[in-house]
Amino acid sequence: MDPLLQQALRAREIAHAPFSKFKVGAALEDTDGGVHTGCNVENATYGLTVCAERVAVFKAISEGARKFRRMAIAADTDVLTPPCGACRQILWEFCGDVELTLVNPRGKTEMFRLKDLFPRPFDASFL
Ligand code: THU
């Protein structure tokens, strides 16, 4: 299996999801080949929960990475789990029309471009 997908699946295993029990992992590859992983981190107030995708993006940005090639997103669902709306906005902001591969632990995969999941985005070009 593609190592980026394996890293997303591994990140999923260490997700902090005691409330929903819905574990998600993400792995973001930068243009230097570096990989930044993330898992969902839930909070007792629920609303402060951060999704795996945003954890991966913010980790990458905070480590100095600025250009990205692709992201893998792992969850244990048969209909593969896509990024939520908030994550699509953040992915657009930092990664542009990035390639997204969804994967589950049984090896099912599906690939998308972000622009197909997030048409007509609001971004800095409007400001
Ligand atoms: N979640 C993610 O981490 N990424 C997604 O793409 C969908 C949802 C998390 C948030 C929350 O911890 C749990 O999954 C259930 O919504």
Short mmCIF file of N, CA and C and ligand atoms in Angstrom, two decimals:
data_model
loop_
_atom_site.label_atom_id
_atom_site.label_comp_id
_atom_site.label_asym_id
_atom_site.label_seq_id
_atom_site.Cartn_x
_atom_site.Cartn_y
_atom_site.Cartn_z
N MET A 1 0.85 -1.22 0.00
CA MET A 1 0.00 0.00 0.00
C MET A 1 0.87 1.25 0.00
N ASP A 2 0.41 2.30 -0.65
CA ASP A 2 1.09 3.60 -0.66
C ASP A 2 1.44 4.01 0.79
N PRO A 3 2.72 4.32 1.07
CA PRO A 3 3.14 4.67 2.43
C PRO A 3 2.34 5.84 3.04
N LEU A 4 1.88 6.78 2.20
CA LEU A 4 1.11 7.90 2.75
C LEU A 4 -0.23 7.40 3.33
N LEU A 5 -0.82 6.43 2.66
CA LEU A 5 -2.08 5.86 3.16
C LEU A 5 -1.81 5.09 4.45
N GLN A 6 -0.69 4.38 4.48
CA GLN A 6 -0.35 3.64 5.71
C GLN A 6 -0.14 4.59 6.88
N GLN A 7 0.46 5.74 6.60
CA GLN A 7 0.69 6.71 7.69
C GLN A 7 -0.63 7.30 8.18
N ALA A 8 -1.58 7.52 7.28
CA ALA A 8 -2.90 8.01 7.70
C ALA A 8 -3.61 6.96 8.55
N LEU A 9 -3.50 5.68 8.14
CA LEU A 9 -4.13 4.60 8.91
C LEU A 9 -3.48 4.48 10.29
N ARG A 10 -2.16 4.64 10.36
CA ARG A 10 -1.45 4.56 11.64
C ARG A 10 -1.84 5.74 12.54
N ALA A 11 -1.94 6.93 11.95
CA ALA A 11 -2.34 8.12 12.73
C ALA A 11 -3.74 7.92 13.29
N ARG A 12 -4.60 7.27 12.51
CA ARG A 12 -5.97 7.01 12.98
C ARG A 12 -5.99 6.19 14.26
N GLU A 13 -5.07 5.24 14.36
CA GLU A 13 -5.06 4.35 15.52
C GLU A 13 -4.80 5.10 16.82
N ILE A 14 -4.14 6.25 16.75
CA ILE A 14 -3.84 6.99 17.98
C ILE A 14 -4.75 8.21 18.15
N ALA A 15 -5.87 8.22 17.41
CA ALA A 15 -6.82 9.33 17.55
C ALA A 15 -7.33 9.41 18.98
N HIS A 16 -7.61 10.64 19.41
CA HIS A 16 -8.18 10.85 20.75
C HIS A 16 -9.66 11.14 20.56
N ALA A 17 -10.46 10.06 20.53
CA ALA A 17 -11.89 10.19 20.23
C ALA A 17 -12.74 9.45 21.27
N PRO A 18 -12.57 9.80 22.57
CA PRO A 18 -13.30 9.06 23.62
C PRO A 18 -14.80 9.33 23.60
N PHE A 19 -15.25 10.43 22.96
CA PHE A 19 -16.67 10.78 23.00
C PHE A 19 -17.42 10.18 21.82
N SER A 20 -16.92 10.39 20.62
CA SER A 20 -17.61 9.84 19.44
C SER A 20 -17.16 8.42 19.12
N LYS A 21 -15.98 8.05 19.60
CA LYS A 21 -15.34 6.76 19.23
C LYS A 21 -15.07 6.67 17.72
N PHE A 22 -15.20 7.79 17.01
CA PHE A 22 -15.00 7.80 15.56
C PHE A 22 -13.59 8.31 15.29
N LYS A 23 -12.70 7.37 14.99
CA LYS A 23 -11.28 7.73 14.85
C LYS A 23 -10.94 8.06 13.39
N VAL A 24 -10.21 9.15 13.23
CA VAL A 24 -9.81 9.59 11.88
C VAL A 24 -8.31 9.89 11.91
N GLY A 25 -7.63 9.56 10.81
CA GLY A 25 -6.20 9.87 10.66
C GLY A 25 -5.98 10.61 9.35
N ALA A 26 -4.96 11.44 9.32
CA ALA A 26 -4.62 12.15 8.08
C ALA A 26 -3.11 12.18 7.93
N ALA A 27 -2.65 12.17 6.69
CA ALA A 27 -1.22 12.31 6.41
C ALA A 27 -1.08 13.26 5.23
N LEU A 28 -0.34 14.33 5.42
CA LEU A 28 -0.18 15.39 4.42
C LEU A 28 1.26 15.40 3.93
N GLU A 29 1.42 15.23 2.62
CA GLU A 29 2.77 15.20 2.02
C GLU A 29 3.12 16.57 1.47
N ASP A 30 4.27 17.11 1.88
CA ASP A 30 4.69 18.40 1.34
C ASP A 30 5.56 18.20 0.09
N THR A 31 5.89 19.29 -0.58
CA THR A 31 6.60 19.17 -1.86
C THR A 31 8.07 18.79 -1.69
N ASP A 32 8.56 18.77 -0.45
CA ASP A 32 9.91 18.24 -0.21
C ASP A 32 9.86 16.76 0.15
N GLY A 33 8.67 16.19 0.16
CA GLY A 33 8.52 14.77 0.49
C GLY A 33 8.29 14.52 1.98
N GLY A 34 8.26 15.59 2.78
CA GLY A 34 7.98 15.43 4.22
C GLY A 34 6.52 15.07 4.43
N VAL A 35 6.26 14.31 5.48
CA VAL A 35 4.89 13.90 5.79
C VAL A 35 4.51 14.38 7.18
N HIS A 36 3.32 15.00 7.26
CA HIS A 36 2.82 15.57 8.51
C HIS A 36 1.51 14.85 8.82
N THR A 37 1.47 14.16 9.94
CA THR A 37 0.28 13.37 10.26
C THR A 37 -0.59 14.10 11.26
N GLY A 38 -1.84 13.69 11.34
CA GLY A 38 -2.76 14.24 12.33
C GLY A 38 -3.84 13.23 12.65
N CYS A 39 -4.42 13.36 13.83
CA CYS A 39 -5.59 12.55 14.20
C CYS A 39 -6.60 13.49 14.82
N ASN A 40 -7.86 13.06 14.90
CA ASN A 40 -8.83 13.94 15.56
C ASN A 40 -8.55 13.96 17.06
N VAL A 41 -8.70 15.15 17.64
CA VAL A 41 -8.47 15.36 19.06
C VAL A 41 -9.74 15.95 19.64
N GLU A 42 -10.48 15.11 20.36
CA GLU A 42 -11.78 15.55 20.89
C GLU A 42 -11.62 16.22 22.25
N ASN A 43 -12.69 16.91 22.64
CA ASN A 43 -12.69 17.68 23.87
C ASN A 43 -14.05 17.49 24.55
N ALA A 44 -14.07 17.50 25.88
CA ALA A 44 -15.30 17.28 26.64
C ALA A 44 -16.37 18.31 26.33
N THR A 45 -15.98 19.48 25.85
CA THR A 45 -16.98 20.47 25.45
C THR A 45 -17.50 20.21 24.03
N TYR A 46 -16.99 19.14 23.40
CA TYR A 46 -17.35 18.72 22.04
C TYR A 46 -16.96 19.75 20.97
N GLY A 47 -17.42 20.99 21.13
CA GLY A 47 -17.22 22.00 20.08
C GLY A 47 -15.77 22.37 19.87
N LEU A 48 -14.92 22.08 20.81
CA LEU A 48 -13.49 22.41 20.64
C LEU A 48 -12.70 21.29 19.98
N THR A 49 -13.40 20.24 19.62
CA THR A 49 -12.77 19.13 18.90
C THR A 49 -12.12 19.64 17.61
N VAL A 50 -10.96 19.09 17.28
CA VAL A 50 -10.31 19.42 16.01
C VAL A 50 -10.17 18.14 15.19
N CYS A 51 -10.54 18.23 13.92
CA CYS A 51 -10.47 17.07 13.02
C CYS A 51 -9.02 16.72 12.67
N ALA A 52 -8.84 15.47 12.27
CA ALA A 52 -7.52 14.96 11.89
C ALA A 52 -6.88 15.81 10.79
N GLU A 53 -7.69 16.22 9.81
CA GLU A 53 -7.14 16.95 8.66
C GLU A 53 -6.55 18.29 9.09
N ARG A 54 -7.30 18.99 9.96
CA ARG A 54 -6.80 20.31 10.41
C ARG A 54 -5.60 20.16 11.32
N VAL A 55 -5.58 19.12 12.14
CA VAL A 55 -4.38 18.89 12.98
C VAL A 55 -3.17 18.70 12.07
N ALA A 56 -3.32 17.91 11.01
CA ALA A 56 -2.18 17.67 10.09
C ALA A 56 -1.75 18.97 9.41
N VAL A 57 -2.71 19.77 8.94
CA VAL A 57 -2.36 21.03 8.26
C VAL A 57 -1.66 21.98 9.24
N PHE A 58 -2.21 22.13 10.43
CA PHE A 58 -1.62 23.10 11.38
C PHE A 58 -0.26 22.62 11.87
N LYS A 59 -0.10 21.32 12.04
CA LYS A 59 1.24 20.81 12.40
C LYS A 59 2.23 21.15 11.30
N ALA A 60 1.83 20.92 10.05
CA ALA A 60 2.74 21.17 8.91
C ALA A 60 3.12 22.64 8.84
N ILE A 61 2.12 23.52 8.93
CA ILE A 61 2.38 24.96 8.84
C ILE A 61 3.29 25.39 9.99
N SER A 62 3.03 24.87 11.18
CA SER A 62 3.82 25.28 12.35
C SER A 62 5.25 24.75 12.27
N GLU A 63 5.47 23.75 11.41
CA GLU A 63 6.82 23.21 11.23
C GLU A 63 7.53 23.83 10.04
N GLY A 64 6.87 24.82 9.39
CA GLY A 64 7.53 25.56 8.32
C GLY A 64 7.21 25.09 6.91
N ALA A 65 6.43 24.02 6.77
CA ALA A 65 6.06 23.56 5.42
C ALA A 65 5.03 24.53 4.84
N ARG A 66 5.11 24.77 3.52
CA ARG A 66 4.19 25.73 2.90
C ARG A 66 3.54 25.22 1.61
N LYS A 67 4.14 24.19 0.99
CA LYS A 67 3.58 23.70 -0.28
C LYS A 67 3.31 22.21 -0.15
N PHE A 68 2.14 21.80 -0.63
CA PHE A 68 1.72 20.44 -0.38
C PHE A 68 1.28 19.74 -1.66
N ARG A 69 1.51 18.43 -1.68
CA ARG A 69 1.20 17.62 -2.86
C ARG A 69 -0.12 16.88 -2.70
N ARG A 70 -0.28 16.21 -1.57
CA ARG A 70 -1.48 15.37 -1.42
C ARG A 70 -1.71 15.04 0.04
N MET A 71 -2.95 14.64 0.31
CA MET A 71 -3.32 14.22 1.67
C MET A 71 -4.05 12.89 1.61
N ALA A 72 -3.77 12.01 2.57
CA ALA A 72 -4.54 10.78 2.74
C ALA A 72 -5.36 10.91 4.01
N ILE A 73 -6.60 10.45 3.95
CA ILE A 73 -7.53 10.56 5.09
C ILE A 73 -8.09 9.16 5.36
N ALA A 74 -7.93 8.71 6.62
CA ALA A 74 -8.33 7.35 6.96
C ALA A 74 -9.42 7.35 8.02
N ALA A 75 -10.47 6.56 7.77
CA ALA A 75 -11.52 6.32 8.77
C ALA A 75 -12.06 4.92 8.51
N ASP A 76 -12.71 4.33 9.53
CA ASP A 76 -13.21 2.96 9.38
C ASP A 76 -14.67 2.96 8.96
N THR A 77 -14.92 3.35 7.72
CA THR A 77 -16.27 3.33 7.16
C THR A 77 -16.21 2.69 5.78
N ASP A 78 -17.31 2.03 5.38
CA ASP A 78 -17.32 1.41 4.05
C ASP A 78 -17.56 2.45 2.97
N VAL A 79 -18.47 3.38 3.25
CA VAL A 79 -18.56 4.57 2.38
C VAL A 79 -17.48 5.50 2.91
N LEU A 80 -16.43 5.70 2.14
CA LEU A 80 -15.23 6.37 2.66
C LEU A 80 -15.55 7.77 3.16
N THR A 81 -14.91 8.13 4.28
CA THR A 81 -15.21 9.39 4.97
C THR A 81 -14.48 10.57 4.32
N PRO A 82 -15.23 11.56 3.85
CA PRO A 82 -14.61 12.75 3.25
C PRO A 82 -14.37 13.82 4.32
N PRO A 83 -13.54 14.82 4.04
CA PRO A 83 -13.31 15.90 5.01
C PRO A 83 -14.58 16.73 5.22
N CYS A 84 -14.77 17.22 6.45
CA CYS A 84 -15.93 18.06 6.76
C CYS A 84 -15.77 19.43 6.09
N GLY A 85 -16.81 20.24 6.15
CA GLY A 85 -16.78 21.55 5.49
C GLY A 85 -15.69 22.46 6.02
N ALA A 86 -15.52 22.49 7.35
CA ALA A 86 -14.49 23.36 7.93
C ALA A 86 -13.11 22.95 7.44
N CYS A 87 -12.87 21.64 7.37
CA CYS A 87 -11.57 21.16 6.90
C CYS A 87 -11.36 21.48 5.42
N ARG A 88 -12.42 21.41 4.63
CA ARG A 88 -12.28 21.76 3.20
C ARG A 88 -11.83 23.21 3.05
N GLN A 89 -12.39 24.09 3.87
CA GLN A 89 -11.99 25.51 3.81
C GLN A 89 -10.51 25.67 4.16
N ILE A 90 -10.08 25.01 5.24
CA ILE A 90 -8.68 25.12 5.67
C ILE A 90 -7.75 24.47 4.65
N LEU A 91 -8.17 23.34 4.10
CA LEU A 91 -7.33 22.69 3.08
C LEU A 91 -7.18 23.59 1.86
N TRP A 92 -8.27 24.23 1.45
CA TRP A 92 -8.20 25.13 0.29
C TRP A 92 -7.22 26.27 0.57
N GLU A 93 -7.34 26.84 1.77
CA GLU A 93 -6.51 27.98 2.17
C GLU A 93 -5.01 27.63 2.13
N PHE A 94 -4.66 26.47 2.63
CA PHE A 94 -3.23 26.14 2.77
C PHE A 94 -2.69 25.21 1.69
N CYS A 95 -3.56 24.45 1.07
CA CYS A 95 -3.08 23.42 0.13
C CYS A 95 -3.62 23.61 -1.28
N GLY A 96 -4.56 24.57 -1.48
CA GLY A 96 -5.12 24.77 -2.82
C GLY A 96 -5.84 23.51 -3.30
N ASP A 97 -5.77 23.30 -4.61
CA ASP A 97 -6.50 22.16 -5.21
C ASP A 97 -5.71 20.87 -5.02
N VAL A 98 -5.58 20.46 -3.75
CA VAL A 98 -4.73 19.32 -3.41
C VAL A 98 -5.43 18.00 -3.76
N GLU A 99 -4.63 16.97 -4.00
CA GLU A 99 -5.18 15.63 -4.25
C GLU A 99 -5.48 14.97 -2.90
N LEU A 100 -6.67 14.40 -2.79
CA LEU A 100 -7.09 13.74 -1.54
C LEU A 100 -7.36 12.28 -1.81
N THR A 101 -6.78 11.41 -1.00
CA THR A 101 -7.10 9.98 -1.11
C THR A 101 -7.75 9.53 0.19
N LEU A 102 -8.96 9.01 0.08
CA LEU A 102 -9.66 8.47 1.24
C LEU A 102 -9.35 6.98 1.32
N VAL A 103 -9.21 6.47 2.54
CA VAL A 103 -8.86 5.05 2.70
C VAL A 103 -9.53 4.50 3.95
N ASN A 104 -9.82 3.19 3.93
CA ASN A 104 -10.28 2.55 5.17
C ASN A 104 -9.34 1.39 5.52
N PRO A 105 -9.48 0.81 6.71
CA PRO A 105 -8.53 -0.23 7.13
C PRO A 105 -8.58 -1.49 6.29
N ARG A 106 -9.61 -1.66 5.46
CA ARG A 106 -9.67 -2.84 4.59
C ARG A 106 -9.05 -2.57 3.22
N GLY A 107 -8.45 -1.39 3.09
CA GLY A 107 -7.70 -1.09 1.87
C GLY A 107 -8.52 -0.48 0.76
N LYS A 108 -9.80 -0.15 1.03
CA LYS A 108 -10.60 0.53 0.00
C LYS A 108 -10.11 1.97 -0.12
N THR A 109 -9.96 2.45 -1.34
CA THR A 109 -9.50 3.83 -1.54
C THR A 109 -10.34 4.54 -2.61
N GLU A 110 -10.32 5.86 -2.54
CA GLU A 110 -10.99 6.71 -3.53
C GLU A 110 -10.22 8.01 -3.58
N MET A 111 -10.05 8.56 -4.79
CA MET A 111 -9.24 9.77 -4.94
C MET A 111 -10.10 10.93 -5.47
N PHE A 112 -9.84 12.12 -4.93
CA PHE A 112 -10.55 13.33 -5.35
C PHE A 112 -9.56 14.48 -5.47
N ARG A 113 -9.94 15.51 -6.26
CA ARG A 113 -9.27 16.81 -6.16
C ARG A 113 -10.15 17.66 -5.25
N LEU A 114 -9.50 18.51 -4.45
CA LEU A 114 -10.28 19.32 -3.52
C LEU A 114 -11.29 20.20 -4.24
N LYS A 115 -10.93 20.72 -5.43
CA LYS A 115 -11.87 21.64 -6.10
C LYS A 115 -13.19 20.95 -6.46
N ASP A 116 -13.16 19.62 -6.60
CA ASP A 116 -14.40 18.90 -6.90
C ASP A 116 -15.27 18.70 -5.65
N LEU A 117 -14.63 18.69 -4.48
CA LEU A 117 -15.38 18.56 -3.23
C LEU A 117 -15.76 19.93 -2.67
N PHE A 118 -15.11 20.98 -3.19
CA PHE A 118 -15.26 22.32 -2.59
C PHE A 118 -15.35 23.36 -3.69
N PRO A 119 -16.47 23.33 -4.45
CA PRO A 119 -16.60 24.26 -5.58
C PRO A 119 -16.85 25.69 -5.11
N ARG A 120 -16.42 26.63 -5.90
CA ARG A 120 -16.63 28.06 -5.66
C ARG A 120 -16.25 28.49 -4.23
N PRO A 121 -15.01 28.28 -3.88
CA PRO A 121 -14.58 28.60 -2.51
C PRO A 121 -14.43 30.10 -2.28
N PHE A 122 -14.60 30.50 -1.04
CA PHE A 122 -14.19 31.83 -0.61
C PHE A 122 -12.73 31.73 -0.21
N ASP A 123 -11.93 32.70 -0.67
CA ASP A 123 -10.53 32.72 -0.24
C ASP A 123 -9.98 34.14 -0.32
N ALA A 124 -8.68 34.27 -0.12
CA ALA A 124 -8.05 35.60 -0.01
C ALA A 124 -8.18 36.41 -1.30
N SER A 125 -8.48 35.75 -2.44
CA SER A 125 -8.61 36.49 -3.70
C SER A 125 -9.79 37.46 -3.65
N PHE A 126 -10.72 37.28 -2.71
CA PHE A 126 -11.87 38.20 -2.60
C PHE A 126 -11.58 39.40 -1.71
N LEU A 127 -10.49 39.36 -0.95
CA LEU A 127 -10.25 40.41 0.04
C LEU A 127 -9.57 41.62 -0.58
N1 THU B 1 -13.72 13.98 12.06
C1 THU B 1 -12.47 14.14 11.53
O1 THU B 1 -11.47 14.14 12.24
N2 THU B 1 -12.37 14.29 10.18
C2 THU B 1 -13.40 14.16 9.30
O2 THU B 1 -13.19 14.23 8.11
C3 THU B 1 -14.77 13.93 9.81
C4 THU B 1 -14.94 14.04 11.28
C5 THU B 1 -13.82 13.75 13.50
C6 THU B 1 -14.38 14.86 14.34
C7 THU B 1 -14.92 14.09 15.53
O3 THU B 1 -13.86 13.85 16.45
C8 THU B 1 -15.34 12.75 14.96
O4 THU B 1 -14.66 12.63 13.73
C9 THU B 1 -16.83 12.61 14.74
O5 THU B 1 -17.34 13.68 14.01
#
